[in-house]
PDB file of C-alpha atoms in Angstrom:
ATOM      1  CA  UNK A   3      24.686 104.147  73.530  1.00  0.00           C
ATOM      2  CA  UNK A   4      22.590 102.173  75.966  1.00  0.00           C
ATOM      3  CA  UNK A   5      25.479 101.677  78.372  1.00  0.00           C
ATOM      4  CA  UNK A   6      26.050 105.413  78.806  1.00  0.00           C
ATOM      5  CA  UNK A   7      22.633 106.071  80.340  1.00  0.00           C
ATOM      6  CA  UNK A   8      21.901 105.587  84.031  1.00  0.00           C
ATOM      7  CA  UNK A   9      19.903 102.446  84.730  1.00  0.00           C
ATOM      8  CA  UNK A  10      16.497 103.181  86.242  1.00  0.00           C
ATOM      9  CA  UNK A  11      14.525  99.905  86.317  1.00  0.00           C
ATOM     10  CA  UNK A  12      11.789 101.477  88.463  1.00  0.00           C
ATOM     11  CA  UNK A  13      10.558 103.321  85.340  1.00  0.00           C
ATOM     12  CA  UNK A  14       9.940  99.994  83.619  1.00  0.00           C
ATOM     13  CA  UNK A  15       7.441  98.853  86.236  1.00  0.00           C
ATOM     14  CA  UNK A  16       3.716  99.577  86.214  1.00  0.00           C
ATOM     15  CA  UNK A  17       2.753 102.469  88.495  1.00  0.00           C
ATOM     16  CA  UNK A  18       1.100 100.206  91.074  1.00  0.00           C
ATOM     17  CA  UNK A  19       4.312  98.184  91.566  1.00  0.00           C
ATOM     18  CA  UNK A  20       6.597 101.231  91.438  1.00  0.00           C
ATOM     19  CA  UNK A  21       4.861 102.632  94.521  1.00  0.00           C
ATOM     20  CA  UNK A  22       5.653  99.674  96.800  1.00  0.00           C
ATOM     21  CA  UNK A  23       8.648  99.978  99.122  1.00  0.00           C
ATOM     22  CA  UNK A  24       9.907  96.452  98.353  1.00  0.00           C
ATOM     23  CA  UNK A  25      10.027  97.066  94.581  1.00  0.00           C
ATOM     24  CA  UNK A  26      11.715 100.431  95.104  1.00  0.00           C
ATOM     25  CA  UNK A  27      14.448  98.753  97.202  1.00  0.00           C
ATOM     26  CA  UNK A  28      14.885  95.963  94.646  1.00  0.00           C
ATOM     27  CA  UNK A  29      15.089  98.442  91.747  1.00  0.00           C
ATOM     28  CA  UNK A  30      17.573 100.629  93.634  1.00  0.00           C
ATOM     29  CA  UNK A  31      19.867  97.629  94.229  1.00  0.00           C
ATOM     30  CA  UNK A  32      19.371  96.372  90.687  1.00  0.00           C
ATOM     31  CA  UNK A  33      20.093  99.848  89.266  1.00  0.00           C
ATOM     32  CA  UNK A  34      23.497  99.935  90.984  1.00  0.00           C
ATOM     33  CA  UNK A  35      24.409  96.520  89.599  1.00  0.00           C
ATOM     34  CA  UNK A  36      23.230  97.505  86.104  1.00  0.00           C
ATOM     35  CA  UNK A  37      25.297 100.702  86.283  1.00  0.00           C
ATOM     36  CA  UNK A  38      28.407  98.693  87.191  1.00  0.00           C
ATOM     37  CA  UNK A  39      27.732  96.317  84.289  1.00  0.00           C
ATOM     38  CA  UNK A  40      27.277  99.256  81.926  1.00  0.00           C
ATOM     39  CA  UNK A  41      30.640 100.672  83.060  1.00  0.00           C
ATOM     40  CA  UNK A  42      32.285  97.329  82.241  1.00  0.00           C
ATOM     41  CA  UNK A  43      30.615  97.303  78.824  1.00  0.00           C
ATOM     42  CA  UNK A  44      31.771 100.892  78.176  1.00  0.00           C
ATOM     43  CA  UNK A  45      35.323 100.023  79.189  1.00  0.00           C
ATOM     44  CA  UNK A  46      35.310  96.970  76.945  1.00  0.00           C
ATOM     45  CA  UNK A  47      33.920  99.005  74.037  1.00  0.00           C
ATOM     46  CA  UNK A  48      36.536 101.734  74.507  1.00  0.00           C
ATOM     47  CA  UNK A  49      39.347  99.162  74.665  1.00  0.00           C
ATOM     48  CA  UNK A  50      38.263  97.840  71.268  1.00  0.00           C
ATOM     49  CA  UNK A  51      39.767 100.976  69.713  1.00  0.00           C
ATOM     50  CA  UNK A  52      43.472 101.741  70.125  1.00  0.00           C
ATOM     51  CA  UNK A  53      43.018 105.525  70.067  1.00  0.00           C
ATOM     52  CA  UNK A  54      40.816 105.554  73.189  1.00  0.00           C
ATOM     53  CA  UNK A  55      42.014 102.418  74.981  1.00  0.00           C
ATOM     54  CA  UNK A  56      43.104 102.690  78.604  1.00  0.00           C
ATOM     55  CA  UNK A  57      46.223 101.131  80.161  1.00  0.00           C
ATOM     56  CA  UNK A  58      44.701  97.662  80.298  1.00  0.00           C
ATOM     57  CA  UNK A  59      43.414  97.876  76.730  1.00  0.00           C
ATOM     58  CA  UNK A  60      46.761  99.077  75.361  1.00  0.00           C
ATOM     59  CA  UNK A  61      48.515  96.188  77.141  1.00  0.00           C
ATOM     60  CA  UNK A  62      46.076  93.768  75.512  1.00  0.00           C
ATOM     61  CA  UNK A  63      46.665  95.310  72.066  1.00  0.00           C
ATOM     62  CA  UNK A  64      50.446  95.109  72.592  1.00  0.00           C
ATOM     63  CA  UNK A  65      50.104  91.408  73.347  1.00  0.00           C
ATOM     64  CA  UNK A  66      47.895  90.851  70.282  1.00  0.00           C
ATOM     65  CA  UNK A  67      50.183  92.739  67.878  1.00  0.00           C
ATOM     66  CA  UNK A  68      53.466  91.606  69.433  1.00  0.00           C
ATOM     67  CA  UNK A  69      54.640  95.118  70.269  1.00  0.00           C
ATOM     68  CA  UNK A  70      56.857  95.606  73.297  1.00  0.00           C
ATOM     69  CA  UNK A  71      56.397  98.894  75.116  1.00  0.00           C
ATOM     70  CA  UNK A  72      59.516 100.811  76.115  1.00  0.00           C
ATOM     71  CA  UNK A  73      60.038 101.323  79.829  1.00  0.00           C
ATOM     72  CA  UNK A  74      58.501 104.479  81.298  1.00  0.00           C
ATOM     73  CA  UNK A  75      56.596 105.299  78.102  1.00  0.00           C
ATOM     74  CA  UNK A  76      53.428 107.342  78.227  1.00  0.00           C
ATOM     75  CA  UNK A  77      50.106 105.893  77.168  1.00  0.00           C
ATOM     76  CA  UNK A  78      49.847 108.093  74.055  1.00  0.00           C
ATOM     77  CA  UNK A  79      53.241 106.979  72.695  1.00  0.00           C
ATOM     78  CA  UNK A  80      52.257 103.351  73.262  1.00  0.00           C
ATOM     79  CA  UNK A  81      49.048 103.972  71.307  1.00  0.00           C
ATOM     80  CA  UNK A  82      51.034 105.561  68.453  1.00  0.00           C
ATOM     81  CA  UNK A  83      53.395 102.575  68.345  1.00  0.00           C
ATOM     82  CA  UNK A  84      50.403 100.253  68.075  1.00  0.00           C
ATOM     83  CA  UNK A  85      48.858 102.326  65.279  1.00  0.00           C
ATOM     84  CA  UNK A  86      52.179 102.335  63.414  1.00  0.00           C
ATOM     85  CA  UNK A  87      52.300  98.558  63.749  1.00  0.00           C
ATOM     86  CA  UNK A  88      48.799  98.286  62.304  1.00  0.00           C
ATOM     87  CA  UNK A  89      49.622 100.361  59.217  1.00  0.00           C
ATOM     88  CA  UNK A  90      52.775  98.341  58.658  1.00  0.00           C
ATOM     89  CA  UNK A  91      50.887  95.100  58.104  1.00  0.00           C
ATOM     90  CA  UNK A  92      51.216  93.445  54.668  1.00  0.00           C
ATOM     91  CA  UNK A  93      50.773  94.025  51.813  1.00  0.00           C
ATOM     92  CA  UNK A  94      53.732  96.375  51.724  1.00  0.00           C
ATOM     93  CA  UNK A  95      54.391  98.406  48.597  1.00  0.00           C
ATOM     94  CA  UNK A  96      56.578 101.430  47.923  1.00  0.00           C
ATOM     95  CA  UNK A  97      53.818 103.898  48.823  1.00  0.00           C
ATOM     96  CA  UNK A  98      53.290 102.281  52.241  1.00  0.00           C
ATOM     97  CA  UNK A  99      57.040 102.058  52.876  1.00  0.00           C
ATOM     98  CA  UNK A 100      57.449 105.702  51.860  1.00  0.00           C
ATOM     99  CA  UNK A 101      54.639 106.717  54.245  1.00  0.00           C
ATOM    100  CA  UNK A 102      56.245 104.817  57.143  1.00  0.00           C
ATOM    101  CA  UNK A 103      59.701 106.314  56.483  1.00  0.00           C
ATOM    102  CA  UNK A 104      58.276 109.842  56.177  1.00  0.00           C
ATOM    103  CA  UNK A 105      56.373 109.352  59.437  1.00  0.00           C
ATOM    104  CA  UNK A 106      59.561 108.307  61.240  1.00  0.00           C
ATOM    105  CA  UNK A 107      61.814 110.971  59.737  1.00  0.00           C
ATOM    106  CA  UNK A 108      59.418 113.901  59.482  1.00  0.00           C
ATOM    107  CA  UNK A 109      60.625 114.930  56.006  1.00  0.00           C
ATOM    108  CA  UNK A 110      59.495 114.092  52.501  1.00  0.00           C
ATOM    109  CA  UNK A 111      61.532 111.302  50.919  1.00  0.00           C
ATOM    110  CA  UNK A 112      62.070 109.926  47.430  1.00  0.00           C
ATOM    111  CA  UNK A 113      62.097 106.159  47.169  1.00  0.00           C
ATOM    112  CA  UNK A 114      63.298 103.963  44.307  1.00  0.00           C
ATOM    113  CA  UNK A 115      64.059 100.299  43.856  1.00  0.00           C
ATOM    114  CA  UNK A 116      66.882  98.975  41.790  1.00  0.00           C
ATOM    115  CA  UNK A 117      67.367  95.233  41.762  1.00  0.00           C
ATOM    116  CA  UNK A 118      67.548  94.155  45.383  1.00  0.00           C
ATOM    117  CA  UNK A 119      68.092  97.661  46.743  1.00  0.00           C
ATOM    118  CA  UNK A 120      65.573 100.140  48.103  1.00  0.00           C
ATOM    119  CA  UNK A 121      67.147 103.592  47.843  1.00  0.00           C
ATOM    120  CA  UNK A 122      65.657 106.387  49.951  1.00  0.00           C
ATOM    121  CA  UNK A 123      66.881 109.958  49.648  1.00  0.00           C
ATOM    122  CA  UNK A 124      65.755 113.121  51.375  1.00  0.00           C
ATOM    123  CA  UNK A 125      66.533 116.771  51.881  1.00  0.00           C
ATOM    124  CA  UNK A 126      65.918 118.747  55.001  1.00  0.00           C
ATOM    125  CA  UNK A 127      66.310 118.191  58.712  1.00  0.00           C
ATOM    126  CA  UNK A 128      65.098 114.767  59.876  1.00  0.00           C
ATOM    127  CA  UNK A 129      63.261 114.834  63.204  1.00  0.00           C
ATOM    128  CA  UNK A 130      65.256 111.831  64.469  1.00  0.00           C
ATOM    129  CA  UNK A 131      69.012 111.520  64.394  1.00  0.00           C
ATOM    130  CA  UNK A 132      69.183 107.796  65.167  1.00  0.00           C
ATOM    131  CA  UNK A 133      67.755 105.811  62.248  1.00  0.00           C
ATOM    132  CA  UNK A 134      68.245 102.358  63.830  1.00  0.00           C
ATOM    133  CA  UNK A 135      64.585 101.999  64.907  1.00  0.00           C
ATOM    134  CA  UNK A 136      63.526 102.962  61.380  1.00  0.00           C
ATOM    135  CA  UNK A 137      65.846 100.351  59.861  1.00  0.00           C
ATOM    136  CA  UNK A 138      64.561  97.705  62.297  1.00  0.00           C
ATOM    137  CA  UNK A 139      60.958  98.449  61.338  1.00  0.00           C
ATOM    138  CA  UNK A 140      61.729  98.602  57.628  1.00  0.00           C
ATOM    139  CA  UNK A 141      63.602  95.283  57.650  1.00  0.00           C
ATOM    140  CA  UNK A 142      60.570  93.649  59.275  1.00  0.00           C
ATOM    141  CA  UNK A 143      58.474  94.871  56.351  1.00  0.00           C
ATOM    142  CA  UNK A 144      60.544  94.445  53.204  1.00  0.00           C
ATOM    143  CA  UNK A 145      61.539  91.047  51.794  1.00  0.00           C
ATOM    144  CA  UNK A 146      64.619  89.513  53.400  1.00  0.00           C
ATOM    145  CA  UNK A 147      66.618  89.601  50.144  1.00  0.00           C
ATOM    146  CA  UNK A 148      66.335  93.389  49.834  1.00  0.00           C
ATOM    147  CA  UNK A 149      68.644  96.000  51.331  1.00  0.00           C
ATOM    148  CA  UNK A 150      67.582  99.467  52.432  1.00  0.00           C
ATOM    149  CA  UNK A 151      69.784 102.494  51.931  1.00  0.00           C
ATOM    150  CA  UNK A 152      68.870 105.923  53.290  1.00  0.00           C
ATOM    151  CA  UNK A 153      70.978 108.873  52.247  1.00  0.00           C
ATOM    152  CA  UNK A 154      70.927 112.631  52.156  1.00  0.00           C
ATOM    153  CA  UNK A 155      70.399 114.050  48.662  1.00  0.00           C
ATOM    154  CA  UNK A 156      73.061 116.694  48.209  1.00  0.00           C
ATOM    155  CA  UNK A 157      72.922 119.182  45.361  1.00  0.00           C
ATOM    156  CA  UNK A 158      74.736 117.957  42.238  1.00  0.00           C
ATOM    157  CA  UNK A 159      75.902 120.013  39.245  1.00  0.00           C
ATOM    158  CA  UNK A 160      73.433 118.380  36.852  1.00  0.00           C
ATOM    159  CA  UNK A 161      70.620 119.527  39.112  1.00  0.00           C
ATOM    160  CA  UNK A 162      72.214 122.957  39.358  1.00  0.00           C
ATOM    161  CA  UNK A 163      72.152 123.228  35.542  1.00  0.00           C
ATOM    162  CA  UNK A 164      68.407 122.501  35.564  1.00  0.00           C
ATOM    163  CA  UNK A 165      67.654 125.327  37.992  1.00  0.00           C
ATOM    164  CA  UNK A 166      68.673 128.033  35.499  1.00  0.00           C
ATOM    165  CA  UNK A 167      70.034 130.483  38.048  1.00  0.00           C
ATOM    166  CA  UNK A 168      72.724 133.009  37.321  1.00  0.00           C
ATOM    167  CA  UNK A 169      75.770 133.485  39.522  1.00  0.00           C
ATOM    168  CA  UNK A 170      74.534 136.963  40.471  1.00  0.00           C
ATOM    169  CA  UNK A 171      71.201 135.496  41.674  1.00  0.00           C
ATOM    170  CA  UNK A 172      73.121 132.805  43.541  1.00  0.00           C
ATOM    171  CA  UNK A 173      75.323 135.421  45.213  1.00  0.00           C
ATOM    172  CA  UNK A 174      72.146 137.294  46.193  1.00  0.00           C
ATOM    173  CA  UNK A 175      70.973 134.279  48.193  1.00  0.00           C
ATOM    174  CA  UNK A 176      74.039 134.739  50.461  1.00  0.00           C
ATOM    175  CA  UNK A 177      74.471 130.993  51.147  1.00  0.00           C
ATOM    176  CA  UNK A 178      77.261 129.319  53.070  1.00  0.00           C
ATOM    177  CA  UNK A 179      78.897 126.321  51.421  1.00  0.00           C
ATOM    178  CA  UNK A 180      77.088 123.931  53.778  1.00  0.00           C
ATOM    179  CA  UNK A 181      73.670 125.432  52.957  1.00  0.00           C
ATOM    180  CA  UNK A 182      74.544 125.481  49.248  1.00  0.00           C
ATOM    181  CA  UNK A 183      75.509 121.815  49.032  1.00  0.00           C
ATOM    182  CA  UNK A 184      72.511 120.633  51.077  1.00  0.00           C
ATOM    183  CA  UNK A 185      70.307 122.094  48.340  1.00  0.00           C
ATOM    184  CA  UNK A 186      67.318 122.861  50.553  1.00  0.00           C
ATOM    185  CA  UNK A 187      67.194 126.338  49.038  1.00  0.00           C
ATOM    186  CA  UNK A 188      66.181 124.811  45.674  1.00  0.00           C
ATOM    187  CA  UNK A 189      62.817 123.681  47.118  1.00  0.00           C
ATOM    188  CA  UNK A 190      63.470 120.112  46.056  1.00  0.00           C
TER     189      UNK A 190
END
């Protein structure tokens, strides 16, 4: 990019003018000013992109998107919050909602709608224990008449019948009751 190169206006002059002391002094002063302007242009260009924005740029993006930064948060987490806000813009469908929930929780989820309910179920260890921020984000996205329900999908007997495993094979897995009922060992 033009703004990443050092400004050398003396090279733009004809040789006869470049040799005079006055023009050399003018070009030296002008080069410093042009370099400062190029730095401002580079900063402005970088702040146009959330991933490489500096503190000032992130603050501007937060104001534009209406995101409030938590106290004492690092710049990278503020950038990630802004990017999450950008992907959560309408139109919202089940695939987008599923992606947002999986990003928050860190596990794969199943999502279904039934009437005015959005049912989300998962297996595994979620990376966050407090789901309130997820619910707050989700309720900003889904229609106001819908309710969101997130629940752990425990192993049920109907699912156990579909696995086709004998009791000897099950004993060989050496599972505690808690591990058995969570169903993570079924890979589903």
